[in-house]
Amino acid sequence: MATQPIYQFYSCLKDYRPEIWRRFQVAGNVTLARLGYIVMTMYEMQASHLFCVDYFVKDDVLGYLREKGVSTEDMDWDRPEVVHYEILTEESLPDTETEQTRDATAITLRRLSNTPGLRLCMQYDYGDGWEVELRLETVFQDDALPGKLLPRVLEGEGFGIIEDCGGVSGLERLAKAFQKKKGREYQELSEWLGIDELDLTAFDINDINYRLKKVPRIYQNAYELGLRPTKQSLDLLARKYMK
């Protein structure tokens, strides 16, 4: 049974149209790092770049106070407004007056917040600049739900990203080229990806939920322990189970 509170989020890939989105549930005891691996899995990110999860602490705290009937109009705020949670390295940015950097492996969702309306933003690949926006819809308890079913996607649309394509503009370029399926740009992109077909509107909820039970652990081992994927893991990531 799910002994932890269940957090239900709505998430979407920022700035891309038609919208690529997921509604999903996770247990409250997942770390923000683990949440990042879950988001990567849902949006076809291959754990080959740095990432962080941004927590808009000012918005969350003031929103909670307003929900409790406390006026915040004249309230002074002398703390950082945003906390970046990431896998800490020597290159992690120092704190400033408005922003802090903290260890994503050291805090769980349950410790962070349980306020519906909570906003988070996962940044992935700072070069391509992917951002997935998350909004907490509800937190609830379901003792009858087997814990092994979490995390899980409830619904969604769209495929996800293509690594190293140049961000949202590159993804839009890919979508247009593979819709036409002819011309020089299609040939170049088809050769680069090694495929003839690409449907960025595709969404296979059963496959995503299957991968959510396996892929986040592979990503955790890579980011937190520096472990290279085994052949079995690589076959899983490449979806050889579908061939």
XYZ file of N, CA and C in Angstrom:
729
model
N 0.837 -1.194 0.000
C 0.000 0.000 0.000
C 0.878 1.253 0.000
N 0.294 2.365 -0.462
C 1.023 3.633 -0.513
C 0.953 4.296 0.860
N 1.989 4.105 1.657
C 1.995 4.664 3.011
C 2.370 6.139 3.018
N 2.976 6.610 1.935
C 3.343 8.011 1.814
C 2.207 8.811 1.186
N 2.124 10.104 1.487
C 1.167 10.940 0.763
C 1.502 10.929 -0.722
N 0.483 11.026 -1.543
C 0.661 10.996 -2.993
C 0.555 12.417 -3.531
N 1.563 12.819 -4.292
C 1.611 14.150 -4.897
C 1.224 14.024 -6.370
N 0.223 14.767 -6.775
C -0.206 14.755 -8.175
C 0.162 16.080 -8.837
N 0.923 15.981 -9.920
C 1.414 17.152 -10.644
C 0.839 17.206 -12.055
N 0.725 18.437 -12.553
C 0.552 18.678 -13.987
C 1.865 19.278 -14.472
N 2.398 18.744 -15.563
C 3.673 19.245 -16.074
C 3.570 19.468 -17.574
N 4.383 20.384 -18.089
C 4.413 20.614 -19.535
C 5.789 21.115 -19.946
N 6.138 20.818 -21.196
C 7.388 21.292 -21.774
C 7.203 22.753 -22.156
N 7.958 23.629 -21.533
C 7.744 25.069 -21.687
C 7.993 25.531 -23.121
N 7.080 26.356 -23.617
C 7.187 27.105 -24.874
C 6.986 26.275 -26.134
N 6.781 24.972 -26.027
C 6.587 24.178 -27.246
C 5.097 24.017 -27.536
N 4.750 24.129 -28.830
C 3.385 23.906 -29.282
C 3.399 22.987 -30.502
N 2.449 22.046 -30.592
C 1.380 21.759 -29.638
C 1.947 21.247 -28.321
N 1.237 21.533 -27.242
C 1.765 21.279 -25.904
C 2.096 19.803 -25.686
N 3.253 19.570 -25.091
C 3.650 18.239 -24.637
C 3.517 18.256 -23.117
N 2.636 17.417 -22.579
C 2.321 17.520 -21.154
C 2.082 16.149 -20.542
N 2.160 16.107 -19.211
C 1.909 14.894 -18.441
C 1.197 15.269 -17.134
N 0.229 14.472 -16.758
C -0.325 14.516 -15.401
C 0.148 13.235 -14.723
N 0.818 13.372 -13.584
C 1.445 12.195 -12.992
C 1.409 12.256 -11.472
N 1.657 11.107 -10.861
C 1.660 10.982 -9.403
C 2.964 10.351 -8.932
N 3.456 10.855 -7.799
C 4.652 10.303 -7.165
C 4.404 10.246 -5.660
N 5.185 9.428 -4.985
C 5.105 9.368 -3.525
C 5.793 10.582 -2.918
N 5.320 11.005 -1.761
C 5.868 12.192 -1.116
C 7.281 12.039 -0.609
N 7.790 10.798 -0.546
C 9.144 10.603 -0.025
C 10.210 10.596 -1.110
N 9.860 10.922 -2.362
C 10.890 11.004 -3.394
C 11.696 12.283 -3.195
N 12.985 12.206 -3.446
C 13.818 13.402 -3.390
C 13.577 14.248 -4.634
N 14.033 15.495 -4.595
C 13.901 16.328 -5.785
C 14.785 15.814 -6.909
N 15.890 15.163 -6.552
C 16.706 14.526 -7.584
C 15.909 13.421 -8.265
N 15.262 12.578 -7.456
C 14.451 11.489 -8.007
C 13.309 12.040 -8.855
N 12.701 13.123 -8.405
C 11.666 13.768 -9.208
C 12.230 14.168 -10.566
N 13.465 14.669 -10.564
C 14.111 15.024 -11.819
C 14.268 13.833 -12.744
N 14.668 12.685 -12.207
C 14.834 11.483 -13.032
C 13.488 11.015 -13.583
N 12.442 11.175 -12.799
C 11.095 10.809 -13.246
C 10.668 11.708 -14.405
N 10.904 13.010 -14.270
C 10.569 13.944 -15.346
C 11.382 13.624 -16.596
N 12.665 13.345 -16.436
C 13.489 12.971 -17.586
C 12.900 11.783 -18.323
N 12.492 10.780 -17.570
C 11.932 9.573 -18.176
C 10.663 9.894 -18.947
N 9.806 10.718 -18.389
C 8.533 11.038 -19.037
C 8.708 11.870 -20.301
N 9.793 12.658 -20.365
C 9.988 13.566 -21.491
C 11.154 13.152 -22.386
N 11.545 11.887 -22.330
C 12.542 11.308 -23.237
C 13.919 11.962 -23.120
N 14.253 12.459 -21.952
C 15.591 12.986 -21.706
C 16.504 11.833 -21.305
N 17.720 11.817 -21.827
C 18.584 10.649 -21.707
C 19.680 10.781 -20.652
N 19.501 11.697 -19.728
C 20.436 11.843 -18.602
C 21.868 12.074 -19.061
N 22.018 12.871 -20.111
C 23.349 13.141 -20.643
C 23.789 14.585 -20.406
N 23.032 15.324 -19.595
C 23.354 16.722 -19.306
C 23.027 17.037 -17.847
N 23.506 18.184 -17.377
C 23.182 18.647 -16.034
C 21.709 19.058 -15.959
N 21.191 19.045 -14.741
C 19.810 19.469 -14.543
C 19.668 20.084 -13.159
N 18.589 20.806 -12.953
C 18.236 21.282 -11.615
C 16.726 21.408 -11.523
N 16.222 21.408 -10.302
C 14.802 21.631 -10.045
C 14.689 22.930 -9.258
N 14.021 23.908 -9.829
C 13.872 25.214 -9.194
C 12.601 25.250 -8.346
N 12.775 25.702 -7.113
C 11.661 25.854 -6.169
C 11.459 27.339 -5.919
N 10.274 27.852 -6.250
C 9.969 29.276 -6.104
C 9.423 29.495 -4.696
N 10.348 29.571 -3.754
C 9.993 29.528 -2.338
C 9.127 30.716 -1.925
N 9.410 31.895 -2.446
C 8.611 33.067 -2.076
C 7.159 32.877 -2.495
N 6.951 32.463 -3.745
C 5.589 32.254 -4.233
C 4.870 31.192 -3.412
N 5.589 30.130 -3.047
C 4.970 29.030 -2.311
C 4.556 29.465 -0.907
N 5.464 30.142 -0.214
C 5.176 30.554 1.161
C 4.058 31.592 1.208
N 4.139 32.593 0.340
C 3.099 33.624 0.338
C 1.751 33.046 -0.090
N 1.784 32.106 -1.032
C 0.547 31.455 -1.446
C -0.087 30.677 -0.311
N 0.754 30.009 0.477
C 0.255 29.255 1.635
C -0.378 30.198 2.661
N 0.285 31.320 2.910
C -0.243 32.278 3.886
C -1.575 32.865 3.425
N -1.662 33.193 2.130
C -2.921 33.738 1.611
C -4.046 32.715 1.717
N -3.692 31.442 1.481
C -4.688 30.371 1.597
C -5.230 30.276 3.021
N -4.370 30.610 3.991
C -4.776 30.569 5.400
C -5.438 31.867 5.857
N -5.632 32.796 4.909
C -6.312 34.037 5.245
C -5.409 35.134 5.764
N -4.086 34.975 5.607
C -3.127 35.975 6.081
C -2.837 36.963 4.957
N -2.956 38.242 5.220
C -2.644 39.259 4.226
C -1.133 39.345 4.022
N -0.706 39.370 2.757
C 0.730 39.421 2.457
C 1.117 40.704 1.727
N 0.184 41.642 1.597
C 0.442 42.848 0.811
C 1.612 43.654 1.358
N 1.692 43.811 2.663
C 2.737 44.647 3.259
C 3.870 43.815 3.863
N 3.950 42.557 3.475
C 4.946 41.672 4.074
C 6.310 41.858 3.408
N 7.330 42.077 4.209
C 8.692 42.175 3.690
C 9.256 40.772 3.488
N 10.013 40.611 2.402
C 10.632 39.310 2.108
C 12.137 39.516 2.017
N 12.874 38.972 2.986
C 14.322 39.183 3.022
C 15.089 37.876 2.853
N 14.440 36.889 2.220
C 15.077 35.599 1.961
C 15.196 35.401 0.453
N 16.014 34.442 0.011
C 16.075 34.148 -1.428
C 14.696 33.764 -1.975
N 14.420 34.178 -3.198
C 13.120 33.907 -3.809
C 13.083 32.553 -4.515
N 14.246 32.085 -4.970
C 14.323 30.825 -5.721
C 15.436 29.968 -5.144
N 15.163 28.671 -4.985
C 16.189 27.717 -4.580
C 16.382 26.728 -5.721
N 17.633 26.615 -6.196
C 17.970 25.650 -7.243
C 18.442 24.362 -6.573
N 17.732 23.278 -6.799
C 18.143 21.979 -6.268
C 18.808 21.192 -7.391
N 20.061 20.797 -7.162
C 20.811 20.083 -8.194
C 21.764 19.083 -7.556
N 22.424 18.277 -8.391
C 23.491 17.403 -7.919
C 24.712 18.289 -7.730
N 25.090 18.532 -6.497
C 26.136 19.515 -6.220
C 27.495 19.061 -6.740
N 28.216 20.014 -7.349
C 29.578 19.793 -7.827
C 30.406 21.023 -7.474
N 31.683 20.985 -7.812
C 32.546 22.142 -7.570
C 32.125 23.336 -8.417
N 31.366 23.081 -9.488
C 30.935 24.147 -10.384
C 29.576 24.728 -9.998
N 28.968 24.225 -8.934
C 27.672 24.753 -8.509
C 27.797 26.230 -8.147
N 26.784 27.008 -8.504
C 26.837 28.452 -8.306
C 26.717 28.815 -6.828
N 27.429 29.854 -6.402
C 27.302 30.315 -5.010
C 25.957 30.987 -4.779
N 25.560 31.083 -3.520
C 24.302 31.744 -3.175
C 24.386 33.241 -3.440
N 23.237 33.832 -3.773
C 23.120 35.281 -3.910
C 21.971 35.744 -3.012
N 21.679 37.035 -3.064
C 20.592 37.560 -2.237
C 19.238 36.995 -2.646
N 19.086 36.664 -3.927
C 17.779 36.220 -4.422
C 17.718 34.734 -4.748
N 18.869 34.049 -4.826
C 18.873 32.645 -5.229
C 19.834 31.828 -4.372
N 19.448 30.580 -4.117
C 20.294 29.637 -3.397
C 20.435 28.360 -4.216
N 21.536 27.640 -3.990
C 21.735 26.327 -4.599
C 21.852 25.302 -3.491
N 21.068 24.230 -3.599
C 21.046 23.206 -2.566
C 21.104 21.813 -3.190
N 21.355 20.810 -2.347
C 21.521 19.425 -2.777
C 20.160 18.787 -3.069
N 19.947 18.396 -4.326
C 18.667 17.800 -4.721
C 18.464 16.408 -4.147
N 19.545 15.778 -3.691
C 19.413 14.424 -3.133
C 19.063 14.447 -1.650
N 19.052 15.635 -1.048
C 18.931 15.728 0.413
C 17.559 16.178 0.896
N 16.625 16.411 -0.011
C 15.303 16.876 0.421
C 14.217 16.166 -0.371
N 13.147 15.796 0.320
C 12.020 15.127 -0.318
C 10.897 16.117 -0.593
N 9.991 15.708 -1.450
C 8.816 16.541 -1.708
C 8.052 16.826 -0.424
N 7.924 15.811 0.403
C 7.137 15.953 1.629
C 7.728 17.017 2.548
N 9.056 17.089 2.607
C 9.717 18.105 3.429
C 9.660 19.475 2.774
N 9.624 19.495 1.461
C 9.651 20.770 0.747
C 8.338 21.532 0.908
N 7.226 20.874 0.560
C 5.933 21.564 0.592
C 4.811 20.565 0.339
N 3.639 20.877 0.837
C 2.448 20.095 0.495
C 1.299 21.017 0.105
N 1.656 22.185 -0.418
C 0.670 23.207 -0.758
C 0.233 23.079 -2.209
N -1.022 22.718 -2.498
C -1.498 22.719 -3.883
C -1.261 24.083 -4.516
N -0.842 24.060 -5.770
C -0.450 25.292 -6.442
C 1.049 25.489 -6.456
N 1.780 24.682 -5.662
C 3.243 24.733 -5.665
C 3.764 24.655 -7.097
N 4.673 25.563 -7.446
C 5.286 25.555 -8.771
C 6.753 25.159 -8.668
N 7.155 24.255 -9.538
C 8.549 23.883 -9.695
C 8.887 23.983 -11.173
N 10.164 24.093 -11.474
C 10.597 24.086 -12.870
C 11.875 23.275 -12.969
N 11.853 22.240 -13.786
C 13.063 21.463 -13.999
C 13.775 21.968 -15.243
N 15.037 22.362 -15.064
C 15.873 22.767 -16.184
C 16.802 21.608 -16.536
N 16.926 21.343 -17.834
C 17.763 20.235 -18.299
C 18.547 20.689 -19.518
N 19.828 20.375 -19.550
C 20.731 20.753 -20.637
C 20.736 22.274 -20.779
N 21.622 22.914 -20.039
C 21.639 24.372 -19.991
C 22.001 24.995 -21.332
N 22.570 24.213 -22.250
C 22.850 24.707 -23.594
C 21.581 24.789 -24.431
N 20.872 23.668 -24.524
C 19.607 23.646 -25.272
C 18.494 24.350 -24.504
N 18.616 24.402 -23.192
C 17.684 25.189 -22.385
C 16.290 24.611 -22.239
N 16.204 23.293 -22.064
C 14.886 22.687 -21.853
C 14.353 23.035 -20.459
N 13.063 23.346 -20.396
C 12.410 23.592 -19.112
C 11.079 22.851 -19.074
N 10.866 22.124 -17.999
C 9.577 21.468 -17.767
C 8.954 22.116 -16.538
N 7.800 22.724 -16.723
C 7.105 23.386 -15.622
C 6.185 22.388 -14.927
N 6.191 22.426 -13.599
C 5.366 21.518 -12.806
C 4.491 22.321 -11.846
N 3.250 21.910 -11.734
C 2.331 22.536 -10.781
C 1.665 21.442 -9.956
N 1.768 21.558 -8.648
C 1.167 20.571 -7.752
C -0.346 20.774 -7.708
N -1.089 19.745 -8.125
C -2.546 19.849 -8.155
C -3.184 19.447 -6.832
N -2.684 18.365 -6.247
C -3.279 17.883 -5.005
C -2.318 16.955 -4.283
N -2.504 16.841 -2.985
C -1.783 15.874 -2.155
C -2.840 15.077 -1.402
N -2.754 13.760 -1.482
C -3.782 12.943 -0.845
C -3.199 11.618 -0.379
N -3.960 10.926 0.423
C -3.571 9.615 0.941
C -4.473 8.560 0.299
N -3.873 7.449 -0.118
C -4.652 6.337 -0.668
C -4.013 5.043 -0.182
N -4.447 4.589 0.964
C -3.852 3.395 1.565
C -4.117 2.134 0.752
N -5.115 2.177 -0.132
C -5.443 1.000 -0.934
C -4.586 0.895 -2.195
N -3.880 1.968 -2.551
C -3.068 1.965 -3.768
C -1.734 1.284 -3.502
N -1.399 0.219 -4.235
C -0.093 -0.423 -4.056
C 1.039 0.558 -4.358
N 1.987 0.668 -3.448
C 3.086 1.604 -3.635
C 3.895 1.336 -4.882
N 3.913 0.072 -5.357
C 4.707 -0.284 -6.533
C 4.153 0.343 -7.813
N 2.935 0.890 -7.762
C 2.357 1.538 -8.942
C 2.896 2.948 -9.150
N 3.592 3.475 -8.155
C 4.144 4.831 -8.258
C 5.631 4.785 -8.569
N 6.114 5.756 -9.356
C 5.371 6.843 -9.992
C 4.549 6.330 -11.169
N 3.556 7.116 -11.550
C 2.737 6.732 -12.699
C 2.177 7.963 -13.392
N 2.027 7.845 -14.712
C 1.394 8.883 -15.518
C -0.085 8.548 -15.649
N -0.928 9.542 -15.470
C -2.370 9.359 -15.598
C -2.859 9.687 -17.000
N -2.276 10.705 -17.596
C -2.639 11.112 -18.954
C -1.587 12.085 -19.468
N -1.656 12.364 -20.763
C -0.697 13.284 -21.345
C -0.829 13.339 -22.851
N 0.035 14.131 -23.472
C 0.074 14.250 -24.926
C 1.498 14.571 -25.347
N 1.876 14.095 -26.523
C 3.163 14.434 -27.105
C 4.280 13.510 -26.682
N 5.318 13.465 -27.488
C 6.419 12.517 -27.314
C 7.400 12.935 -26.233
N 7.990 14.104 -26.397
C 9.050 14.554 -25.500
C 10.105 15.283 -26.310
N 11.323 15.339 -25.798
C 12.380 16.078 -26.485
C 13.210 15.140 -27.360
N 14.045 15.748 -28.193
C 15.109 15.046 -28.907
C 16.413 15.650 -28.418
N 17.284 14.823 -27.895
C 18.540 15.316 -27.328
C 19.369 16.083 -28.361
N 19.969 17.186 -27.904
C 20.954 17.962 -28.664
C 20.421 18.518 -29.985
N 19.100 18.759 -30.043
C 18.526 19.281 -31.288
C 18.491 20.802 -31.312
N 18.875 21.447 -30.198
C 18.876 22.898 -30.163
C 17.727 23.502 -29.391
N 17.105 22.712 -28.534
C 16.028 23.241 -27.710
C 14.695 23.285 -28.433
N 13.800 24.143 -27.949
C 12.441 24.199 -28.484
C 12.435 24.523 -29.972
N 13.243 25.483 -30.400
C 13.263 25.846 -31.823
C 13.743 24.680 -32.675
N 14.700 23.925 -32.177
C 15.177 22.752 -32.901
C 14.125 21.667 -32.977
N 13.356 21.512 -31.902
C 12.289 20.513 -31.892
C 11.196 20.900 -32.892
N 10.893 22.192 -32.972
C 9.913 22.664 -33.953
C 10.410 22.401 -35.370
N 11.693 22.605 -35.589
C 12.287 22.342 -36.903
C 12.177 20.862 -37.267
N 12.457 19.999 -36.303
C 12.340 18.561 -36.533
C 10.903 18.173 -36.864
N 9.957 18.715 -36.114
C 8.552 18.380 -36.337
C 8.124 18.744 -37.758
N 8.490 19.925 -38.216
C 8.114 20.367 -39.560
C 8.775 19.511 -40.631
N 10.053 19.206 -40.449
C 10.782 18.425 -41.448
C 10.206 17.022 -41.588
N 9.900 16.383 -40.466
C 9.401 15.007 -40.534
C 7.923 14.946 -40.915
N 7.218 16.055 -40.816
C 5.857 16.099 -41.343
C 5.880 16.147 -42.867
N 6.846 16.891 -43.431
C 6.972 16.995 -44.887
C 7.549 15.715 -45.487
N 8.528 15.143 -44.786
C 9.201 13.910 -45.221
C 9.819 14.035 -46.615
N 10.288 15.212 -46.927
C 11.009 15.408 -48.179
C 11.808 16.697 -48.072
N 12.742 16.857 -48.988
C 13.560 18.053 -48.989
C 14.898 17.846 -48.294
N 15.768 18.812 -48.492
C 17.135 18.712 -47.976
C 17.169 18.648 -46.451
N 16.366 19.494 -45.799
C 16.391 19.513 -44.336
C 15.936 18.176 -43.764
N 14.904 17.593 -44.358
C 14.447 16.281 -43.891
C 15.549 15.245 -44.057
N 16.230 15.257 -45.188
C 17.298 14.286 -45.429
C 18.420 14.432 -44.406
N 18.808 15.681 -44.135
C 19.889 15.921 -43.175
C 19.498 15.465 -41.770
N 18.300 15.819 -41.352
C 17.862 15.452 -40.005
C 17.604 13.958 -39.890
N 17.101 13.362 -40.948
C 16.874 11.920 -40.951
C 18.192 11.165 -40.824
N 19.208 11.626 -41.536
C 20.529 10.992 -41.442
C 21.137 11.204 -40.058
N 20.965 12.392 -39.495
C 21.518 12.686 -38.165
C 20.909 11.779 -37.100
N 19.597 11.594 -37.157
C 18.924 10.764 -36.160
C 18.972 9.280 -36.500
N 19.229 8.966 -37.764
C 19.257 7.559 -38.171
C 17.878 6.936 -38.259
N 16.860 7.758 -38.523
C 15.485 7.265 -38.628
C 14.787 7.950 -39.795
N 13.745 7.292 -40.315
C 12.947 7.866 -41.396
C 11.639 8.460 -40.896
N 11.197 7.994 -39.721
C 9.917 8.433 -39.178
C 10.122 9.052 -37.792
N 9.400 10.137 -37.520
C 9.418 10.750 -36.194
C 8.085 11.447 -35.973
N 7.331 10.960 -35.016
C 6.029 11.549 -34.698
C 6.092 12.155 -33.301
N 6.240 13.464 -33.234
C 6.358 14.139 -31.946
C 5.013 14.313 -31.249
N 3.939 13.863 -31.888
C 2.634 13.866 -31.223
C 2.349 12.519 -30.558
N 3.224 11.538 -30.755
C 2.996 10.193 -30.214
C 3.044 10.207 -28.689
N 2.176 9.402 -28.086
C 2.139 9.290 -26.629
C 1.676 7.890 -26.265
N 2.563 7.111 -25.669
C 2.269 5.726 -25.286
C 2.302 5.635 -23.764
N 1.150 5.770 -23.140
C 1.095 5.823 -21.682
C 1.555 4.516 -21.047
N 1.267 3.394 -21.684
C 1.679 2.110 -21.114
C 3.198 1.969 -21.115
N 3.831 2.406 -22.204
C 5.289 2.324 -22.273
C 5.935 3.272 -21.268
N 5.398 4.473 -21.143
C 5.953 5.429 -20.181
C 5.858 4.872 -18.767
N 4.724 4.306 -18.421
C 4.567 3.762 -17.070
C 5.461 2.554 -16.833
N 5.698 1.773 -17.866
C 6.650 0.665 -17.752
C 8.051 1.208 -17.467
N 8.449 2.229 -18.207
C 9.789 2.791 -18.056
C 9.960 3.518 -16.721
N 8.875 4.092 -16.215
C 8.960 4.806 -14.939
C 9.322 3.886 -13.779
N 9.099 2.607 -13.931
C 9.443 1.664 -12.866
C 10.901 1.232 -12.932
N 11.605 1.580 -14.025
C 12.956 1.070 -14.231
C 14.002 2.151 -14.518
N 13.662 3.109 -15.379
C 14.656 4.071 -15.862
C 15.154 5.034 -14.784
N 14.292 5.583 -13.902
C 14.814 6.521 -12.900
C 15.952 5.961 -12.057
N 15.930 4.669 -11.753
C 17.029 4.084 -10.980
C 18.337 4.098 -11.785
N 18.256 3.846 -13.077
C 19.445 3.906 -13.931
C 20.021 5.318 -13.917
N 19.148 6.309 -14.026
C 19.595 7.700 -14.020
C 20.170 8.095 -12.659
N 19.553 7.613 -11.601
C 20.068 7.897 -10.262
C 21.480 7.345 -10.098
N 21.705 6.132 -10.549
C 23.036 5.531 -10.453
C 24.066 6.335 -11.239
N 23.647 6.875 -12.385
C 24.569 7.647 -13.217
C 24.910 8.990 -12.580
N 23.906 9.731 -12.143
C 24.139 11.067 -11.597
C 24.740 11.040 -10.197
N 24.249 10.171 -9.345
C 24.634 10.222 -7.933
C 25.810 9.320 -7.592
N 25.979 8.233 -8.343
C 27.059 7.287 -8.046
C 28.114 7.224 -9.137
N 27.854 7.874 -10.262
C 28.810 7.854 -11.361
C 28.925 6.500 -12.033
N 27.879 5.683 -11.952
C 27.916 4.339 -12.526
C 27.446 4.362 -13.975
N 28.184 3.709 -14.838
C 27.791 3.595 -16.241
C 26.698 2.530 -16.370
N 25.750 2.727 -17.270
C 24.683 1.734 -17.445
C 25.237 0.392 -17.909
N 24.660 -0.684 -17.424
C 25.020 -2.021 -17.879
C 24.438 -2.241 -19.275
N 24.847 -3.324 -19.924
C 24.284 -3.641 -21.240
C 22.776 -3.830 -21.142
N 22.338 -4.474 -20.074
C 20.902 -4.670 -19.884
C 20.181 -3.332 -19.765
N 20.792 -2.393 -19.043
C 20.191 -1.067 -18.894
C 20.179 -0.318 -20.220
N 21.268 -0.429 -20.981
C 21.332 0.237 -22.283
C 20.274 -0.311 -23.233
N 20.069 -1.623 -23.185
C 19.023 -2.231 -24.021
C 17.648 -1.706 -23.626
N 17.440 -1.528 -22.325
C 16.171 -0.986 -21.845
C 15.989 0.449 -22.322
N 17.026 1.261 -22.170
C 16.940 2.660 -22.581
C 16.664 2.782 -24.076
N 17.228 1.853 -24.864
C 17.047 1.870 -26.317
C 15.747 1.202 -26.758
N 14.950 0.762 -25.801
C 13.659 0.108 -26.066
C 13.804 -1.160 -26.906
N 14.843 -1.914 -26.674
C 15.000 -3.161 -27.424
C 13.941 -4.187 -27.047
N 13.282 -3.975 -25.927
C 12.186 -4.871 -25.531
C 10.986 -4.752 -26.466
N 10.967 -3.701 -27.315
C 9.852 -3.506 -28.237
C 10.148 -4.074 -29.613
N 11.361 -4.605 -29.802
C 11.758 -5.086 -31.132
C 11.613 -6.597 -31.223
